[in-house]
Each structure stands twice: as C-alpha cells, then as structure tokens.
CSV table of C-alpha atoms and ligand atoms in Angstrom, one decimal:
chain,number,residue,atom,x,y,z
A,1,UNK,CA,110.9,57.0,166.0
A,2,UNK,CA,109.6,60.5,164.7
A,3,UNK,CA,108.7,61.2,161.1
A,4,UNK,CA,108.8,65.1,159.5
A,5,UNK,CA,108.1,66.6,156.9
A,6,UNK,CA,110.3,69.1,155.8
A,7,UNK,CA,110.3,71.6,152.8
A,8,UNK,CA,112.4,74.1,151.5
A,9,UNK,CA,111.0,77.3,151.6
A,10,UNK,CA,114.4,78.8,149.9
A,11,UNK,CA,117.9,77.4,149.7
A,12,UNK,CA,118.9,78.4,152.7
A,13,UNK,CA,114.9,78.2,155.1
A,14,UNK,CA,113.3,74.9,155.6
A,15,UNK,CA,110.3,74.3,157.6
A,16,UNK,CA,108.6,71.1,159.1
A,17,UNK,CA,106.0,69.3,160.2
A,18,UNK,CA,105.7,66.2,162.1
A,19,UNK,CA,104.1,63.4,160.9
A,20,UNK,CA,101.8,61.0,162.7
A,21,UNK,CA,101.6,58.8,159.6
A,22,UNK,CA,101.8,58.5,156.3
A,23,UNK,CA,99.0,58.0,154.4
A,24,UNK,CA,99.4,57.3,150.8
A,25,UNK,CA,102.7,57.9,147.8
A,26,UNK,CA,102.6,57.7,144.6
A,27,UNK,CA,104.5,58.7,141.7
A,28,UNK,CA,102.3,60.2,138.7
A,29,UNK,CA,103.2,61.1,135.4
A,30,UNK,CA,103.8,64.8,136.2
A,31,UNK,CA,104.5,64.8,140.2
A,32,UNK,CA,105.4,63.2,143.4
A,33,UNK,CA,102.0,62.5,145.5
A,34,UNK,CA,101.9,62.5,149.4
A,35,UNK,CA,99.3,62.3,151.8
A,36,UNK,CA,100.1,62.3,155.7
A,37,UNK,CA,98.3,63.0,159.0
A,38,UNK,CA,100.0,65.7,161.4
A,39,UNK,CA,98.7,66.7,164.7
A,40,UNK,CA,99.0,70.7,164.0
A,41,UNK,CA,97.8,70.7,160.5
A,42,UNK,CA,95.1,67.7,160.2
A,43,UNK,CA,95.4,65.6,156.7
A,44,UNK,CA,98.4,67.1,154.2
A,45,UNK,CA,98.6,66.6,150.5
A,46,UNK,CA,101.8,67.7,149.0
A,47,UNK,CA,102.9,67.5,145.1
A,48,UNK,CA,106.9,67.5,144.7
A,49,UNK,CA,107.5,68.3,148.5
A,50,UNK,CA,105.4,71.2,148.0
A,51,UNK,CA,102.8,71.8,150.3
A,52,UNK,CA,99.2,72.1,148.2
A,53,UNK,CA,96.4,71.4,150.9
A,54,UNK,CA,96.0,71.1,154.7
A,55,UNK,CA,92.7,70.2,156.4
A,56,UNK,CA,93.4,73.5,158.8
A,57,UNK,CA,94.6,76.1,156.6
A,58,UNK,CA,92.7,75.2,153.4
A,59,UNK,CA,89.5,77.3,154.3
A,60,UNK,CA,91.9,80.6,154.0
A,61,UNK,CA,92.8,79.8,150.5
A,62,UNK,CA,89.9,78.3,149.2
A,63,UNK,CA,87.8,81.3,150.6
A,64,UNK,CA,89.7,84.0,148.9
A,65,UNK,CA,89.7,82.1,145.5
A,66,UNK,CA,86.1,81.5,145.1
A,67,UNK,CA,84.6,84.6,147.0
A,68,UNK,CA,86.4,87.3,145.8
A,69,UNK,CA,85.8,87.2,142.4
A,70,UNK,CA,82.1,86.0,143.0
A,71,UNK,CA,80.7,89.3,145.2
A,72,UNK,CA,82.7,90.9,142.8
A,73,UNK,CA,80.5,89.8,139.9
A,74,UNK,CA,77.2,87.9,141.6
A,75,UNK,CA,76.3,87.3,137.6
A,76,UNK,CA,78.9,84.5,137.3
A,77,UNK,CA,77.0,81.3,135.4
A,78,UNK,CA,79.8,79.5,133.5
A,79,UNK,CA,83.4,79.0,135.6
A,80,UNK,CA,86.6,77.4,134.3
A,81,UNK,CA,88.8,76.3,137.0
A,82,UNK,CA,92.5,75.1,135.7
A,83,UNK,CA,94.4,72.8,138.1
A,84,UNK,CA,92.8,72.6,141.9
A,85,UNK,CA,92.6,68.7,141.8
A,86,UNK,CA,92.1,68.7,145.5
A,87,UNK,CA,88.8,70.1,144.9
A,88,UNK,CA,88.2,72.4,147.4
A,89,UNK,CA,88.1,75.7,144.8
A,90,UNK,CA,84.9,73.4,143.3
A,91,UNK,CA,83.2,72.8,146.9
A,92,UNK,CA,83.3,76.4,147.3
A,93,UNK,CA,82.0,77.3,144.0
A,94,UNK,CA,78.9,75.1,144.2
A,95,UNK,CA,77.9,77.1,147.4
A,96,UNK,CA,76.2,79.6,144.7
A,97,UNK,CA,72.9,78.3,143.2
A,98,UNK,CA,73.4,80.8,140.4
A,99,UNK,CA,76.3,78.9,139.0
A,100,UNK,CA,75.0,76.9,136.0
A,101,UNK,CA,78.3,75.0,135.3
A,102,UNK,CA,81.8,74.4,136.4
A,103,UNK,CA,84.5,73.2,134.2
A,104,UNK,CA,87.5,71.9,135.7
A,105,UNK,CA,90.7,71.4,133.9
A,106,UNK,CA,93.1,68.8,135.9
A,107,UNK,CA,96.0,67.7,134.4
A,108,UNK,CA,97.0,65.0,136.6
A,109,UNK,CA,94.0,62.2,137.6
A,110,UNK,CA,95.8,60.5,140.1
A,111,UNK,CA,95.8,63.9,142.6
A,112,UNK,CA,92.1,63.5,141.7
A,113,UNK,CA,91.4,60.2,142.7
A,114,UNK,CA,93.4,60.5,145.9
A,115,UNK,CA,92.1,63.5,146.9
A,116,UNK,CA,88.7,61.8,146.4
A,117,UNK,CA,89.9,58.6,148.4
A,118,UNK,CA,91.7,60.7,151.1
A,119,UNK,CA,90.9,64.3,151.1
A,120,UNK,CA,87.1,63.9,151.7
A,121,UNK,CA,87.0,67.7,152.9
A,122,UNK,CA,87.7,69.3,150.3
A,123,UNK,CA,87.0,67.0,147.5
A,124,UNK,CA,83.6,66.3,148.2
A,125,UNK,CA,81.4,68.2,146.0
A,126,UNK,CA,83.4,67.2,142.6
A,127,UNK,CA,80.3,64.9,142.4
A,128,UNK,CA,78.0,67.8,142.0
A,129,UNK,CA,76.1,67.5,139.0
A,130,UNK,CA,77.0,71.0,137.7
A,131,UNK,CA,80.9,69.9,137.3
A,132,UNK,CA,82.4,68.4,134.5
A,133,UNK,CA,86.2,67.4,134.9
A,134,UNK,CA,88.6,66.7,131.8
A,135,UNK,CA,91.8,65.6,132.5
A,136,UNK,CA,93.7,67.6,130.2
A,137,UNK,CA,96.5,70.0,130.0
A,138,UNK,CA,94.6,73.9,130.9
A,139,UNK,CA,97.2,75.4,128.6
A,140,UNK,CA,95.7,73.6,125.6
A,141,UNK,CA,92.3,73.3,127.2
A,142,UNK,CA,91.8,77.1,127.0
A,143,UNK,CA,93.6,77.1,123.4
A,144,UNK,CA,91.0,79.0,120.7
A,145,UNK,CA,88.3,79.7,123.2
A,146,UNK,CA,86.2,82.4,122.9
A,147,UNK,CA,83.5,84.4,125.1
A,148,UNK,CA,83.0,80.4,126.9
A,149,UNK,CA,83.3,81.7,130.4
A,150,UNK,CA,82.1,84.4,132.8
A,151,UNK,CA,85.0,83.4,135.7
A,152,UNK,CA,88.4,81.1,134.9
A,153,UNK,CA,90.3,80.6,138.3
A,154,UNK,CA,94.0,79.3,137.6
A,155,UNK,CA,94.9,77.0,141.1
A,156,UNK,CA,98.1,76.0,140.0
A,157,UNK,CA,101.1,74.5,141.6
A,158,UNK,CA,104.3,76.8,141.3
A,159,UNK,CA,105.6,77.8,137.9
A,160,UNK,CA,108.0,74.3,137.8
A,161,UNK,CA,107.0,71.0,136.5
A,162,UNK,CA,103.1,71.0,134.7
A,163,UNK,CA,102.3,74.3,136.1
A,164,UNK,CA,105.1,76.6,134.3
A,165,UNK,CA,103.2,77.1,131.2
A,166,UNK,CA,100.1,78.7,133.6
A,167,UNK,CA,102.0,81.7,133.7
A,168,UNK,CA,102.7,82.3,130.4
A,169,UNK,CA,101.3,85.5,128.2
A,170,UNK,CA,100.0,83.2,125.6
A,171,UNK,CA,98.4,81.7,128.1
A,172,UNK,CA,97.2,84.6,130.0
A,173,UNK,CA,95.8,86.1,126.2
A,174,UNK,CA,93.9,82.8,125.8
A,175,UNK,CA,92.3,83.3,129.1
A,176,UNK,CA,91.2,86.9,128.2
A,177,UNK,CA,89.9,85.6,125.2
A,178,UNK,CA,87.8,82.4,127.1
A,179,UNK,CA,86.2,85.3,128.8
A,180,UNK,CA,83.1,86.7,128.5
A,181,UNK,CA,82.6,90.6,128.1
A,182,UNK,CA,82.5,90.9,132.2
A,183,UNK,CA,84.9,88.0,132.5
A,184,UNK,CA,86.8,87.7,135.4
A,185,UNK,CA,91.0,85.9,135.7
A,186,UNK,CA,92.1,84.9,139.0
A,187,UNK,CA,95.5,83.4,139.2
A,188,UNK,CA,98.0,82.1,141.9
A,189,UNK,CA,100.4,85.5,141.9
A,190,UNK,CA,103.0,83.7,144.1
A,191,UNK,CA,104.3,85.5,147.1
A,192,UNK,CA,106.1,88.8,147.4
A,193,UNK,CA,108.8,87.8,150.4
A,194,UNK,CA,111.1,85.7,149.5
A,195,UNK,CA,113.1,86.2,146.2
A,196,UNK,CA,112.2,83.2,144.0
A,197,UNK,CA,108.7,83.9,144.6
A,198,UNK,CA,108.6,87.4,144.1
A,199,UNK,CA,110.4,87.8,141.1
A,200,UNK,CA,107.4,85.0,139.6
A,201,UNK,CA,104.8,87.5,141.3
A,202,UNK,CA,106.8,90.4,139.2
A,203,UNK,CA,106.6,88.1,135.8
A,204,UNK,CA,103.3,87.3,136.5
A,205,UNK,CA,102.1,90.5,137.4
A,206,UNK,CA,103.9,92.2,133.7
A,207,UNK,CA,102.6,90.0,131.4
A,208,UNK,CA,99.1,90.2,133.0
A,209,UNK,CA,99.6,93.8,132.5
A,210,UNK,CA,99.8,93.6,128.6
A,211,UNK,CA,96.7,91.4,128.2
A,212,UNK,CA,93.9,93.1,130.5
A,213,UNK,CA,92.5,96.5,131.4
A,214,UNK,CA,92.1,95.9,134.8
A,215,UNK,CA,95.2,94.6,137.0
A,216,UNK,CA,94.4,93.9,140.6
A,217,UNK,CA,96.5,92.1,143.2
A,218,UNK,CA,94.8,91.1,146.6
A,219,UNK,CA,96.8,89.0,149.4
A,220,UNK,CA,95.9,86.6,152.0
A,221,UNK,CA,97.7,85.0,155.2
A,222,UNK,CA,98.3,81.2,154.7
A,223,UNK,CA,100.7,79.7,157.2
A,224,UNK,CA,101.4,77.0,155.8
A,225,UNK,CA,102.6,78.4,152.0
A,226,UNK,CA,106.5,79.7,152.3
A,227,UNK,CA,106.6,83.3,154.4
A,228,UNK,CA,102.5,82.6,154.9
A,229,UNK,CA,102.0,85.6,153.0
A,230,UNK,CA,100.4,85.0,149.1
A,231,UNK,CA,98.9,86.7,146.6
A,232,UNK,CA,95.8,86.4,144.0
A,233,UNK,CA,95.9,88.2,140.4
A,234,UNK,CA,92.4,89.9,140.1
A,235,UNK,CA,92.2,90.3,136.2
A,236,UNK,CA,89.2,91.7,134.4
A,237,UNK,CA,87.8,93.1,131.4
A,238,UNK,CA,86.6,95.8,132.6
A,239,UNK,CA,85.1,95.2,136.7
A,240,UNK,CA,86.6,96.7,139.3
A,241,UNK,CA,87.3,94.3,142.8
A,242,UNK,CA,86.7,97.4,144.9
A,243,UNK,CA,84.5,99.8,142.8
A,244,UNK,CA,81.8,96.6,141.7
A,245,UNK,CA,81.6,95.1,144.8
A,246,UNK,CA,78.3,94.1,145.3
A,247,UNK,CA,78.1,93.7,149.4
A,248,UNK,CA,74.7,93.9,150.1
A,249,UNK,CA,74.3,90.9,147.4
A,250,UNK,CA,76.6,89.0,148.5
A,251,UNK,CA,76.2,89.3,152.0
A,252,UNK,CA,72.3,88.5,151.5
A,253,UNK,CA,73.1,85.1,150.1
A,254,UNK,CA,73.9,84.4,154.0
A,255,UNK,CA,77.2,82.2,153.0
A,256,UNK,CA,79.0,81.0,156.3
A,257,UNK,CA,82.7,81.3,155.7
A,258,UNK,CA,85.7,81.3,157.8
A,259,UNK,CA,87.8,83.7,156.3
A,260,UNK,CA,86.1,85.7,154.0
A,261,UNK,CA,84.0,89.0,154.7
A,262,UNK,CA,83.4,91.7,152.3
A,263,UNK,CA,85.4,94.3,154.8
A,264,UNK,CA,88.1,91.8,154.6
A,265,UNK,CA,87.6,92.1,150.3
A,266,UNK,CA,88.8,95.6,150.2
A,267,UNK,CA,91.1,95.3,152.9
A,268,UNK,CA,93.0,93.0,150.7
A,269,UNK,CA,93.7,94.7,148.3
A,270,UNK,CA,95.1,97.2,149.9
A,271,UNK,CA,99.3,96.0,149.3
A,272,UNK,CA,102.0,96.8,151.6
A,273,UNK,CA,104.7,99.2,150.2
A,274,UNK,CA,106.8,97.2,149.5
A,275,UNK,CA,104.9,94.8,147.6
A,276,UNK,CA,103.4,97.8,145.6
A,277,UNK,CA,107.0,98.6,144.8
A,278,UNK,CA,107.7,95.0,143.2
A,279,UNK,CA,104.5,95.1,141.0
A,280,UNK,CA,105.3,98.9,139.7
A,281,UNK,CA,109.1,98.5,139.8
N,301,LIG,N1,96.3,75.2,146.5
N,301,LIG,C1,97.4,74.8,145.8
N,301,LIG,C2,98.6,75.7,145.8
N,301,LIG,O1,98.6,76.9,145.4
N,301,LIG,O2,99.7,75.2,146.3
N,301,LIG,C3,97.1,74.4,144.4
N,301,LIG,C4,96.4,73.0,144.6
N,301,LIG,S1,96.0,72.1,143.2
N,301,LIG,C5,96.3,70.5,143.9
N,301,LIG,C6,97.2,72.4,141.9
N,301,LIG,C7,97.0,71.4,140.8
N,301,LIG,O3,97.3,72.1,139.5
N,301,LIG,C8,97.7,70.1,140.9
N,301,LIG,O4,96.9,69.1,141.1
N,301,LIG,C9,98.4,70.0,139.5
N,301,LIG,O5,98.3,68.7,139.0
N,301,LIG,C10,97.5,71.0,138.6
N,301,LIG,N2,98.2,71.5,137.4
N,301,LIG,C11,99.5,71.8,137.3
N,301,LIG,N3,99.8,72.2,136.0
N,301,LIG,C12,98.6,72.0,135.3
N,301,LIG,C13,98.2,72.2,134.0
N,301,LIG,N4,99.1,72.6,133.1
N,301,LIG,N5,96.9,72.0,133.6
N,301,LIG,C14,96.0,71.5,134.5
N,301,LIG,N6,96.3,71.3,135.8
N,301,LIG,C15,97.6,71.6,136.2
C-alpha cells in the first residue's frame, strides 16, 4: 500500500509527496502536528497540512532568514525570533560568536518538543546556552517593548490559525518599537504567485510601509513552499540591505553555507516585474 502526502497549494493545485512512514501526530492546542519520512525530501514536519520544514530544503530558508539581515548589520548582539519552533532559524543564528543572546518566542511547545525528539537537524542548537525560549504568544510577547533588540525575525506559519495576528500593524509598530536604533524586522512576506498568497504579501507589505523608513523585499527559491517562490520583509530603521552590506565582514567570518553568498544578497532583492507591481500597486 502507498502513503502521500498531499497539500493544497490553492483550491484548484495540490501537490504530494510520498510517504515512507509516518513518524509522529499529534494534535496541540493551536495546530495539527505531523512528522513523516519521504525518500525525495528526507524527514517532514508539517503544521495543519502545511508544509513548515524538510531535512532537504530547509538550508534554503533557514539561510536567507539568518544571513541576510546579519552581513547586513555584523553588530547584531540581542535577537528576538517569534515562531520557528523547528529551530533551525536558532542553529543558524548561534553560528555568530558576536551574538550575546537569543530570545525565542514559541507559541506552541509541543512543535518544540517534537522537533527536539525528531528533527535533530535543525533543532539541535536550542540547547545553546545563549537561547532562552518562552512559550508565549509573540504578539503579546513583544507588547510595550522598547529599544530590547538589535534583530527580531518573525518565522511564522501563514496568516490563519496562531500566526494571523503576526501580520498585523499593531504588531508590526510593536516590533519597530522592540528595536533598537539600527534595528532590523524580518518577516515571512508570503509569496507573490498564487492569489491567496499574494494578496497577504500586498497586506503585509502596506502596513509595513506605514511603520518603517526602510521597506525591503528580498526572495528566495524553496521547492517545497506553494509555487517555490517566497519572499522575506527586510524592515529597518534606517540600514539599507544593499547600501550597508558589509561583505568583506561577513565573508571573513568564513561561514560555510549552502545557499547563501553575499552576490546572492543583492541579487535578491532585485524583484521580478511583476512582483514589483504587487508591492507598488
Ligand atoms: N519555516 C516555516 C514556514 O514558513 O512555513 C515556519 C516554521 S515554524 C515551525 C512556525 C512556527 O510559528 C510554528 O511552530 C507556530 O507554532 C509558530 N507560531 C504561530 N503563531 C505564533 C504566535 N502568535 N506566537 C509565537 N509563535 C507562533
């Protein structure tokens, strides 16, 4: 007998992925929990039939979350990440010795503790002694914070279930306000192919607009997210992705990635038309 796994990707597009076996299912408080082994895409953890994390496609997302923002601003001692209860946003972020502390904000302890039991590549620096997780809600977490952090990264599920009030402008003002005077915002911006998704890129991107000086969108290629082509919200105070990259720093710290480069970090930002479009429409 075969076993898939199959999600919509609209009403009307569904993809799948078969299943060697099933790992681990829960139900949680907030969301559906599955683990699974495939052949194609290594160990799976999905939340509500939403695909979150894949052993081979992980290093793509992961990559552009961390690294991005951090040759951007080299400075970066205090981070808040909101959501990524895999882990893997953490692991990357405890690459940089000159990060003193990493907050992370995780509504939902049983993705946690699986992804601790069954996700061991990506979850396995949450034990580093410069994190400090709170399972709370990030949208009150970040409530009446002021100048706290130098770099909050929102890795949020879509804008349904827990993760819908993550894209909210009072959230996105309480953000701004957790950030220091060079503080940095990257958020989950969605994807700008199919409608759904770009019309929460669009929402996204607006309210963002209100709330910070500088507005940047960059994208990256993940096959495994609906259309496999996503974006990141660059937000800022005042720093520029492009004009403040720091290359020669960054490239002198001799991190190995997969993905990232820091050609790659300007190349990403540049949009297609189209996309450009949506955000100025
Ligand atoms: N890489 C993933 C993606 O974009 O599909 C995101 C992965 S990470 C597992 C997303 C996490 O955000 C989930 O574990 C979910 O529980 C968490 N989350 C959703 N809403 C949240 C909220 N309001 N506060 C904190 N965490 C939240």
């Amino acid at each position: 007998m075969e076993m898939w796994y199959t999600e919509f990707h609209t009403d009307t597009v569904k993809w799948s992925i078969k299943v060697d076996k099933s790992i681990y299912t829960d139900k949680s408080d907030f969301q559906r929990i599955d683990i699974f082994d495939t052949d194609e895409f290594g160990r799976v953890m999905t939340l509500d039939g939403l695909m979150m994390v894949n052993e081979k496609d992980q290093f793509i997302y992961h990559d552009m979350i961390v690294h991005v923002p951090m040759a951007t601003n080299p400075s970066v001692e205090k981070v808040l990440v909101i959501g990524g209860g895999d882990g893997g946003t953490v692991r990357e972020l405890t690459r940089y010795k000159t990060i003193k502390r990493i907050d992370m904000v995780e509504i939902d302890e049983m993705v946690v503790e699986a992804a601790i039991k069954y996700l061991d590549y990506t979850s396995n620096k949450l034990s580093d002694e410069r994190v400090n997780l709170y399972y709370e809600d990030g949208i009150e977490f970040v409530k009446g914070l002021k100048d706290e952090y130098d770099l909050i990264i929102v890795d949020s599920t879509d804008p349904i279930g827990p993760g819908e009030g993550l894209f909210t402008t009072e959230f996105y003002t309480n953000c701004y306000n957790a950030l220091t005077e060079n503080g940095i915002l990257i958020n989950q911006k969605e994807s700008p192919y199919y409608e759904q998704t770009a019309r929460e890129m669009k929402r996204s991107h607006d309210k963002l607009s209100t709330i910070f000086p500088v507005i940047m969108t960059y994208q990256y290629h993940m096959p495994t997210y609906p259309s496999g082509h996503w974006l990141f919200g660059f937000s800022s105070k005042g720093l520029n992705a492009i004009e403040d990259l720091d290359k020669d720093a960054w490239n002198a710290l001799g991190l190995k990635t997969e993905y990232y480069n820091t050609d790659l970090h300007v190349g990403a930002f540049m949009l297609p038309n189209y996309v450009k479009e949506l955000l100025n429409a």
